[in-house]
Short mmCIF file of C-alpha atoms and ligand atoms in Angstrom, two decimals:
data_model
loop_
_atom_site.label_atom_id
_atom_site.label_comp_id
_atom_site.label_asym_id
_atom_site.label_seq_id
_atom_site.Cartn_x
_atom_site.Cartn_y
_atom_site.Cartn_z
CA MET A 1 -21.26 -10.00 -8.96
CA GLN A 2 -21.92 -12.23 -5.93
CA ALA A 3 -19.35 -12.66 -3.19
CA SER A 4 -18.45 -16.10 -1.89
CA ASP A 5 -18.40 -14.61 1.57
CA THR A 6 -18.85 -16.60 4.74
CA GLN A 7 -19.61 -14.82 7.93
CA LEU A 8 -18.98 -16.00 11.46
CA THR A 9 -20.24 -14.10 14.46
CA LEU A 10 -18.31 -14.66 17.62
CA GLY A 11 -20.14 -13.09 20.52
CA LEU A 12 -20.34 -15.28 23.59
CA PHE A 13 -18.71 -18.19 21.81
CA SER A 14 -15.06 -18.97 21.43
CA MET A 15 -13.78 -19.58 17.91
CA ALA A 16 -13.94 -23.34 18.54
CA THR A 17 -17.55 -23.36 19.69
CA ALA A 18 -18.95 -20.66 17.48
CA ALA A 19 -21.81 -21.66 15.25
CA ARG A 20 -21.00 -21.13 11.61
CA ILE A 21 -23.63 -18.97 10.03
CA HIS A 22 -24.62 -20.09 6.56
CA PRO A 23 -22.64 -18.64 3.74
CA ILE A 24 -24.37 -15.49 2.63
CA ALA A 25 -24.20 -13.89 -0.73
CA ILE A 26 -23.43 -10.22 -0.37
CA PRO A 27 -23.93 -8.11 -3.50
CA GLU A 28 -20.57 -6.54 -4.33
CA ALA A 29 -20.64 -3.13 -5.93
CA LEU A 30 -18.30 -0.21 -5.55
CA PRO A 31 -19.09 3.48 -5.11
CA GLN A 32 -18.59 5.40 -8.31
CA GLY A 33 -14.95 6.19 -9.09
CA VAL A 34 -13.27 3.58 -6.86
CA SER A 35 -12.40 1.16 -9.63
CA ALA A 36 -10.49 3.95 -11.38
CA PHE A 37 -8.03 4.16 -8.46
CA PRO A 38 -4.62 3.42 -10.08
CA GLN A 39 -3.39 -0.09 -9.27
CA LEU A 40 0.18 -0.12 -7.96
CA ARG A 41 0.96 -3.85 -7.88
CA TYR A 42 1.83 -3.29 -4.22
CA MET A 43 2.60 -6.28 -2.03
CA GLY A 44 -0.58 -7.17 -0.13
CA SER A 45 -2.68 -4.59 -1.98
CA LYS A 46 -6.40 -4.99 -1.39
CA HIS A 47 -7.31 -3.40 -4.72
CA ARG A 48 -9.01 -6.54 -6.10
CA LEU A 49 -10.77 -7.11 -2.76
CA LEU A 50 -12.32 -3.64 -2.58
CA PRO A 51 -15.84 -4.74 -3.61
CA TRP A 52 -15.80 -7.35 -0.82
CA ILE A 53 -14.36 -4.94 1.74
CA HIS A 54 -16.91 -2.34 0.72
CA SER A 55 -19.82 -4.72 1.18
CA ALA A 56 -18.60 -5.53 4.72
CA LEU A 57 -18.04 -1.86 5.61
CA GLN A 58 -21.43 -0.85 4.27
CA GLY A 59 -23.11 -2.76 7.08
CA LEU A 60 -21.35 -0.69 9.73
CA SER A 61 -22.34 2.67 11.03
CA PHE A 62 -19.45 5.21 11.04
CA ARG A 63 -18.60 8.70 9.92
CA SER A 64 -14.84 8.97 10.45
CA ALA A 65 -12.27 6.32 9.58
CA LEU A 66 -8.57 5.67 9.93
CA ASP A 67 -6.68 3.42 7.48
CA LEU A 68 -3.75 2.72 9.76
CA PHE A 69 -1.49 0.87 7.29
CA SER A 70 -2.59 2.53 4.06
CA GLY A 71 0.02 1.18 1.54
CA SER A 72 -1.17 1.89 -1.98
CA GLY A 73 -4.02 3.99 -0.54
CA CYS A 74 -6.83 2.07 -2.21
CA VAL A 75 -8.81 1.29 0.97
CA ALA A 76 -8.49 4.85 2.27
CA TYR A 77 -9.69 6.01 -1.14
CA LEU A 78 -12.69 3.63 -0.98
CA LEU A 79 -13.53 5.15 2.43
CA LYS A 80 -13.24 8.63 0.92
CA ARG A 81 -15.59 7.62 -1.88
CA MET A 82 -18.01 6.29 0.75
CA GLY A 83 -18.24 9.86 2.01
CA LYS A 84 -16.29 9.29 5.21
CA GLU A 85 -13.84 11.63 6.89
CA VAL A 86 -10.60 9.73 6.34
CA VAL A 87 -7.10 9.66 7.74
CA ALA A 88 -4.66 7.49 5.76
CA ASN A 89 -1.49 6.55 7.67
CA ASP A 90 1.63 4.61 6.70
CA PHE A 91 5.16 4.84 8.07
CA LEU A 92 6.77 4.94 4.63
CA GLU A 93 7.21 8.23 2.80
CA PHE A 94 6.31 7.06 -0.71
CA THR A 95 3.06 5.43 0.40
CA HIS A 96 2.29 8.52 2.47
CA LEU A 97 2.74 10.71 -0.64
CA ILE A 98 0.31 8.56 -2.64
CA SER A 99 -2.36 9.06 0.04
CA LYS A 100 -1.55 12.74 0.24
CA ALA A 101 -2.13 13.01 -3.53
CA THR A 102 -5.36 11.00 -3.62
CA VAL A 103 -6.99 11.06 -0.16
CA GLU A 104 -5.94 14.36 1.45
CA ASN A 105 -5.86 16.26 -1.83
CA SER A 106 -9.34 17.26 -3.03
CA THR A 107 -8.68 19.74 -5.81
CA ALA A 108 -5.11 19.97 -7.17
CA CYS A 109 -4.40 18.26 -10.49
CA LEU A 110 -1.36 18.28 -12.79
CA THR A 111 -2.19 20.49 -15.73
CA PRO A 112 -0.61 20.03 -19.19
CA GLN A 113 1.60 23.05 -18.32
CA ASP A 114 2.69 21.34 -15.07
CA LEU A 115 3.60 18.21 -17.01
CA ASP A 116 5.64 20.29 -19.46
CA LEU A 117 7.39 21.95 -16.54
CA LEU A 118 8.18 18.55 -15.05
CA THR A 119 9.49 16.92 -18.19
CA HIS A 120 11.43 19.75 -19.83
CA PRO A 121 15.23 19.16 -19.89
CA ASN A 122 16.85 20.82 -16.89
CA ARG A 123 20.56 21.42 -17.25
CA THR A 124 21.00 22.01 -13.56
CA ARG A 125 19.77 18.52 -12.70
CA ARG A 126 21.88 16.44 -10.39
CA LYS A 127 22.90 13.01 -11.58
CA PHE A 128 22.41 10.99 -8.42
CA VAL A 129 19.98 8.47 -9.83
CA GLU A 130 21.92 7.96 -13.05
CA ARG A 131 25.20 7.53 -11.20
CA THR A 132 23.91 5.33 -8.41
CA PHE A 133 21.60 3.00 -10.33
CA SER A 134 23.23 2.55 -13.74
CA GLY A 135 23.44 -1.15 -14.46
CA VAL A 136 21.21 -1.83 -11.42
CA PHE A 137 17.73 -0.71 -12.51
CA PHE A 138 16.31 0.58 -15.76
CA ASP A 139 18.04 2.05 -18.79
CA PRO A 140 20.15 5.25 -18.67
CA GLU A 141 17.42 7.34 -20.29
CA SER A 142 14.93 6.38 -17.58
CA LEU A 143 17.42 7.16 -14.83
CA ARG A 144 18.10 10.54 -16.40
CA PHE A 145 14.36 11.14 -16.60
CA LEU A 146 14.06 10.68 -12.83
CA ASP A 147 16.99 13.05 -12.11
CA ASN A 148 15.38 15.59 -14.42
CA LEU A 149 11.96 15.19 -12.83
CA TRP A 150 13.36 15.86 -9.40
CA ALA A 151 15.19 18.93 -10.64
CA ASN A 152 11.87 20.33 -11.92
CA LEU A 153 9.63 19.33 -9.00
CA GLY A 154 10.26 22.59 -7.17
CA GLU A 155 8.64 24.49 -10.02
CA LEU A 156 5.21 23.11 -9.16
CA SER A 157 3.00 25.46 -7.20
CA SER A 158 1.84 23.18 -4.35
CA ASP A 159 2.75 20.20 -2.20
CA TYR A 160 -0.29 18.37 -3.56
CA LYS A 161 0.94 18.73 -7.12
CA ARG A 162 4.37 17.47 -6.04
CA ALA A 163 2.75 14.51 -4.29
CA LEU A 164 0.78 13.73 -7.48
CA ALA A 165 3.91 13.95 -9.62
CA LEU A 166 5.82 11.63 -7.29
CA ALA A 167 2.90 9.20 -7.06
CA ALA A 168 2.92 9.04 -10.86
CA ALA A 169 6.69 8.50 -10.88
CA PHE A 170 6.42 5.67 -8.31
CA ARG A 171 3.77 3.89 -10.35
CA ALA A 172 5.74 4.34 -13.56
CA CYS A 173 8.84 2.82 -11.88
CA VAL A 174 6.87 -0.18 -10.55
CA LYS A 175 5.37 -0.76 -13.98
CA LYS A 176 8.70 -0.67 -15.73
CA GLN A 177 10.55 -2.77 -13.17
CA PRO A 178 10.57 -6.55 -13.73
CA ARG A 179 8.09 -8.16 -11.29
CA GLY A 180 7.41 -4.70 -9.88
CA VAL A 181 9.98 -5.06 -7.07
CA PHE A 182 13.46 -3.60 -6.59
CA THR A 183 15.12 -6.81 -5.55
CA VAL A 184 15.55 -7.67 -9.26
CA THR A 185 18.76 -6.09 -10.57
CA GLY A 186 20.69 -6.09 -13.84
CA ASN A 187 19.47 -6.14 -17.44
CA PRO A 188 15.69 -5.85 -17.28
CA LEU A 189 15.32 -7.66 -20.56
CA ARG A 190 16.48 -10.86 -18.91
CA TYR A 191 13.05 -10.86 -17.30
CA ASP A 192 11.20 -9.98 -20.47
CA ASP A 193 7.79 -11.64 -20.23
CA GLY A 194 6.40 -9.65 -23.13
CA ARG A 195 4.80 -7.09 -20.82
CA ARG A 196 4.22 -3.84 -22.68
CA ASP A 197 5.39 -1.69 -19.76
CA LEU A 198 8.91 -3.19 -19.74
CA HIS A 199 9.45 -1.68 -23.18
CA MET A 200 7.78 1.68 -22.62
CA PRO A 201 9.94 4.76 -21.95
CA LEU A 202 9.66 5.73 -18.30
CA ARG A 203 8.53 9.17 -19.40
CA ASP A 204 5.47 7.73 -21.17
CA LEU A 205 4.59 5.56 -18.20
CA PHE A 206 4.89 8.64 -16.01
CA LEU A 207 2.54 10.64 -18.20
CA GLU A 208 0.02 7.79 -18.25
CA SER A 209 0.20 7.48 -14.47
CA ALA A 210 -0.12 11.22 -13.97
CA ALA A 211 -3.38 11.09 -15.99
CA ALA A 212 -4.55 8.10 -13.94
CA TYR A 213 -3.92 9.84 -10.61
CA ASN A 214 -5.35 13.15 -11.86
CA ALA A 215 -8.55 11.30 -12.74
CA VAL A 216 -9.23 10.20 -9.16
CA VAL A 217 -8.79 13.57 -7.45
CA PHE A 218 -12.13 14.72 -5.99
CA ASP A 219 -13.68 16.45 -3.00
CA ASN A 220 -15.96 14.37 -0.79
CA GLY A 221 -16.88 17.37 1.34
CA CYS A 222 -14.78 16.24 4.33
CA VAL A 223 -11.36 17.27 5.58
CA ASN A 224 -9.28 14.13 4.91
CA ARG A 225 -5.65 13.76 5.90
CA ALA A 226 -2.59 11.65 5.16
CA THR A 227 -0.13 11.03 8.01
CA ARG A 228 3.21 9.32 8.15
CA LEU A 229 3.53 7.82 11.59
CA ASP A 230 4.38 4.54 13.18
CA ALA A 231 1.01 2.93 13.91
CA PHE A 232 1.73 3.00 17.65
CA GLU A 233 2.23 6.78 17.56
CA VAL A 234 -1.16 7.56 16.05
CA ASP A 235 -3.51 9.31 18.48
CA PRO A 236 -6.55 6.99 18.71
CA ALA A 237 -9.06 9.74 19.55
CA GLY A 238 -11.81 10.60 17.13
CA PHE A 239 -12.10 7.62 14.78
CA ASP A 240 -15.41 5.80 14.60
CA LEU A 241 -13.74 2.98 12.67
CA VAL A 242 -10.12 1.83 12.26
CA TYR A 243 -9.19 -0.36 9.32
CA MET A 244 -5.96 -2.29 9.81
CA ASP A 245 -3.99 -4.14 7.16
CA PRO A 246 -0.54 -4.65 8.65
CA PRO A 247 2.18 -6.75 7.04
CA TYR A 248 1.79 -10.47 7.61
CA VAL A 249 4.46 -12.62 9.19
CA PRO A 250 5.29 -14.77 6.19
CA ARG A 251 5.52 -18.56 6.46
CA ALA A 252 8.76 -18.38 4.49
CA ASP A 253 11.05 -15.65 3.05
CA ASP A 254 10.40 -12.20 4.51
CA ASN A 255 7.91 -9.55 3.65
CA CYS A 256 9.93 -6.37 4.18
CA TYR A 257 8.44 -3.48 2.25
CA VAL A 258 11.67 -1.50 2.25
CA LYS A 259 13.57 -4.46 0.77
CA ARG A 260 11.12 -4.53 -2.15
CA TYR A 261 10.43 -0.80 -2.57
CA HIS A 262 13.63 0.88 -1.32
CA PHE A 263 14.05 2.59 -4.68
CA LEU A 264 10.65 4.34 -4.31
CA GLU A 265 11.28 5.20 -0.68
CA GLY A 266 14.58 6.83 -1.67
CA LEU A 267 13.07 8.56 -4.70
CA ALA A 268 10.37 10.08 -2.44
CA SER A 269 13.02 12.42 -1.00
CA TYR A 270 15.71 12.05 -3.65
CA TRP A 271 17.59 10.04 -1.00
CA GLN A 272 17.79 13.15 1.22
CA ALA A 273 15.58 12.08 4.15
CA PRO A 274 17.11 10.48 7.24
CA GLY A 275 17.14 6.70 6.82
CA THR A 276 17.51 6.81 3.05
CA GLU A 277 21.31 6.62 2.94
CA ILE A 278 22.37 3.97 0.39
CA LEU A 279 23.93 0.85 1.86
CA VAL A 280 26.89 0.88 -0.51
CA ASP A 281 27.78 -2.81 -0.39
CA THR A 282 24.36 -3.96 -1.55
CA ALA A 283 23.79 -5.10 -5.16
CA SER A 284 20.44 -3.25 -5.40
CA ARG A 285 21.76 -0.10 -3.60
CA LYS A 286 19.28 -0.60 -0.81
CA ILE A 287 18.48 1.53 2.19
CA ALA A 288 18.08 0.23 5.73
CA LYS A 289 14.98 -1.79 6.63
CA ARG A 290 12.49 -0.27 8.95
CA PHE A 291 11.48 -2.44 11.90
CA THR A 292 7.85 -3.27 12.41
CA PRO A 293 6.77 -5.77 15.08
CA PHE A 294 4.02 -7.11 12.82
CA SER A 295 6.58 -8.86 10.60
CA TYR A 296 8.14 -11.22 13.12
CA ARG A 297 6.82 -14.34 14.83
CA LYS A 298 8.28 -13.29 18.16
CA THR A 299 6.61 -9.88 18.25
CA ALA A 300 3.48 -10.12 16.10
CA ALA A 301 0.93 -11.38 18.68
CA ASP A 302 1.97 -8.72 21.17
CA ALA A 303 1.81 -6.05 18.45
CA PHE A 304 -1.79 -7.03 17.60
CA SER A 305 -2.70 -7.04 21.27
CA ARG A 306 -1.26 -3.55 21.74
CA ILE A 307 -2.83 -2.09 18.60
CA PHE A 308 -6.29 -3.49 19.45
CA LYS A 309 -5.99 -1.96 22.90
CA GLN A 310 -4.84 1.40 21.49
CA PHE A 311 -7.87 1.69 19.22
CA ARG A 312 -10.38 -0.16 21.47
CA LYS A 313 -12.83 2.75 21.45
CA SER A 314 -13.34 2.44 17.68
CA THR A 315 -14.92 -0.25 15.59
CA LEU A 316 -12.00 -2.43 14.54
CA VAL A 317 -11.71 -3.94 11.09
CA LEU A 318 -8.67 -6.14 10.49
CA SER A 319 -7.68 -7.60 7.10
CA TYR A 320 -5.90 -10.89 7.52
CA SER A 321 -5.05 -13.92 5.49
CA SER A 322 -4.64 -17.61 6.19
CA ASN A 323 -0.94 -17.55 5.33
CA GLY A 324 -0.22 -15.08 8.10
CA TYR A 325 0.80 -15.63 11.69
CA PRO A 326 -0.68 -15.70 14.33
CA ASP A 327 -3.67 -17.82 13.36
CA LEU A 328 -7.20 -16.49 12.97
CA GLU A 329 -8.23 -18.02 16.33
CA VAL A 330 -5.52 -16.15 18.16
CA LEU A 331 -6.43 -12.83 16.52
CA VAL A 332 -10.11 -13.26 17.31
CA HIS A 333 -9.20 -14.08 20.91
CA LEU A 334 -7.01 -10.97 21.14
CA MET A 335 -9.68 -8.75 19.64
CA ARG A 336 -12.28 -10.15 22.04
CA GLN A 337 -10.25 -8.81 24.97
CA HIS A 338 -11.54 -5.36 23.88
CA LYS A 339 -14.65 -5.98 21.80
CA SER A 340 -17.82 -7.76 22.82
CA THR A 341 -18.77 -8.88 19.33
CA VAL A 342 -16.31 -10.16 16.79
CA THR A 343 -17.46 -11.11 13.30
CA VAL A 344 -15.29 -12.81 10.69
CA HIS A 345 -15.92 -12.53 6.96
CA GLU A 346 -13.99 -15.01 4.85
CA ARG A 347 -13.37 -15.60 1.17
CA PRO A 348 -10.81 -17.22 -1.10
CA HIS A 349 -8.22 -14.97 -2.66
CA ARG A 350 -5.09 -15.26 -4.72
CA TYR A 351 -2.39 -12.64 -4.44
CA HIS A 352 -0.63 -11.83 -7.70
CA PHE A 353 2.74 -10.77 -6.59
CA GLY A 354 6.08 -11.56 -8.18
CA THR A 355 5.02 -15.21 -8.06
CA HIS A 356 6.57 -17.19 -10.84
CA ASP A 357 7.38 -20.55 -9.37
CA LYS A 358 4.70 -23.08 -8.43
CA VAL A 359 5.42 -23.14 -4.67
CA ALA A 360 5.10 -19.36 -4.46
CA LYS A 361 1.89 -19.55 -6.50
CA ASP A 362 0.40 -22.09 -4.08
CA ARG A 363 1.41 -19.88 -1.18
CA ALA A 364 -0.32 -16.94 -2.83
CA SER A 365 -3.64 -18.80 -2.83
CA VAL A 366 -5.16 -18.04 0.54
CA ARG A 367 -8.31 -17.49 2.60
CA GLU A 368 -8.78 -13.82 3.14
CA TYR A 369 -10.45 -12.62 6.35
CA LEU A 370 -12.04 -9.44 7.59
CA ILE A 371 -12.21 -9.57 11.39
CA ILE A 372 -14.62 -6.96 12.70
CA GLY A 373 -14.85 -6.01 16.36
CA SER A 374 -17.66 -3.82 17.55
C1 SAM B 401 -0.30 -4.98 3.71
S1 SAM B 401 0.35 -3.38 3.42
C2 SAM B 401 -1.10 -2.40 3.32
C3 SAM B 401 -1.73 -2.58 1.97
C4 SAM B 401 -2.89 -1.63 1.73
N1 SAM B 401 -4.06 -1.95 2.55
C5 SAM B 401 -3.25 -1.64 0.27
O1 SAM B 401 -4.35 -2.15 -0.07
O2 SAM B 401 -2.45 -1.24 -0.56
C6 SAM B 401 1.03 -2.95 4.97
C7 SAM B 401 1.57 -1.50 5.08
O3 SAM B 401 1.86 -1.28 6.46
C8 SAM B 401 2.96 -0.36 6.51
N2 SAM B 401 3.53 -0.54 7.88
C9 SAM B 401 4.19 -1.58 8.36
N3 SAM B 401 4.45 -1.43 9.67
C10 SAM B 401 3.96 -0.23 10.02
C11 SAM B 401 3.92 0.51 11.24
N4 SAM B 401 4.46 0.02 12.37
N5 SAM B 401 3.32 1.70 11.25
C12 SAM B 401 2.75 2.20 10.10
N6 SAM B 401 2.77 1.55 8.92
C13 SAM B 401 3.37 0.35 8.87
C14 SAM B 401 3.86 -0.79 5.36
O4 SAM B 401 4.64 0.30 4.94
C15 SAM B 401 2.82 -1.20 4.31
O5 SAM B 401 2.56 -0.17 3.40
#
């Protein structure tokens, strides 16, 4: 496959005066095993852009890498497959667990016996999910399945196996949920678009996802880690390269990850962790949003400026899109405060994400950028 990639190098020139280098065709191929990484239908996921990101990263010299906003974990996993020593960081617990299962974990898999342990009926199960979410999400059998799964999780022999089991449960829930987001409540069949997953028992989707996550566990010979920190709390020392894919300030609506995925964030701790208390008056039984300065017009530019400064000793790679704020020119300017050479790769992209109406579809059609500072 050939990429429709355009590359701009911004050394001594400002964005306005920079000469546009001719579009170059970069061969896009992925390291073995990357395309098997389970897709999560996560807002802003770079899964479909991995060949393009890989071709840009391949041209850079680095041994250790940080994926600072790891989300579904697919970019961190690409870096792991490239043989790098990887840290995957995200401030949400459920995304952290996915990276723990796939990036940090090198050996543990869920065996058939583990899956039996997890799915056998457990009479001591609590009924929190069934009681709290009946009539809100899923059917009663699916809700009971999740209560049961949590009751059995403690029987697994390691944290990595538990992380794998929860990763599989998150993916099963996203697959079964209309549009893959937990803002949609009530009878799921109102949103029936014929998708097979809407009609599959959650248990079967879980077993499928467990097999999919099992299949990507491997050892790249490095000690890789998953952390769960606010980006500004991550110690910048020791990373040759930092990949950043923060949330974008949307032109309309909002892009809050907790609003869309609160059910998974709660499920990650069975609603036991601080910050996962249910807001009782909400139709979708939400939990509180988590503030991030990248999501607001007033604070985004300053957040980029601070994060570039924090990681200035590393090669910086920022994913950005034309529907975000601030504009590309501003981001390049901010990165140039700390980096002598800034290169921009650009290509068209369409995000598939809960977009049914035409306006939303148009908004999802964007220019995708990789801004690289070295
Ligand atoms: C655009 S998504 C990343 C998508 C990811 N690259 C992928 O391909 O799936 C942005 C992520 O940043 C995380 N995030 C937002 N603000 C953060 C912060 N201040 N510190 C750490 N993570 C943050 C969100 O939880 C979300 O998972």
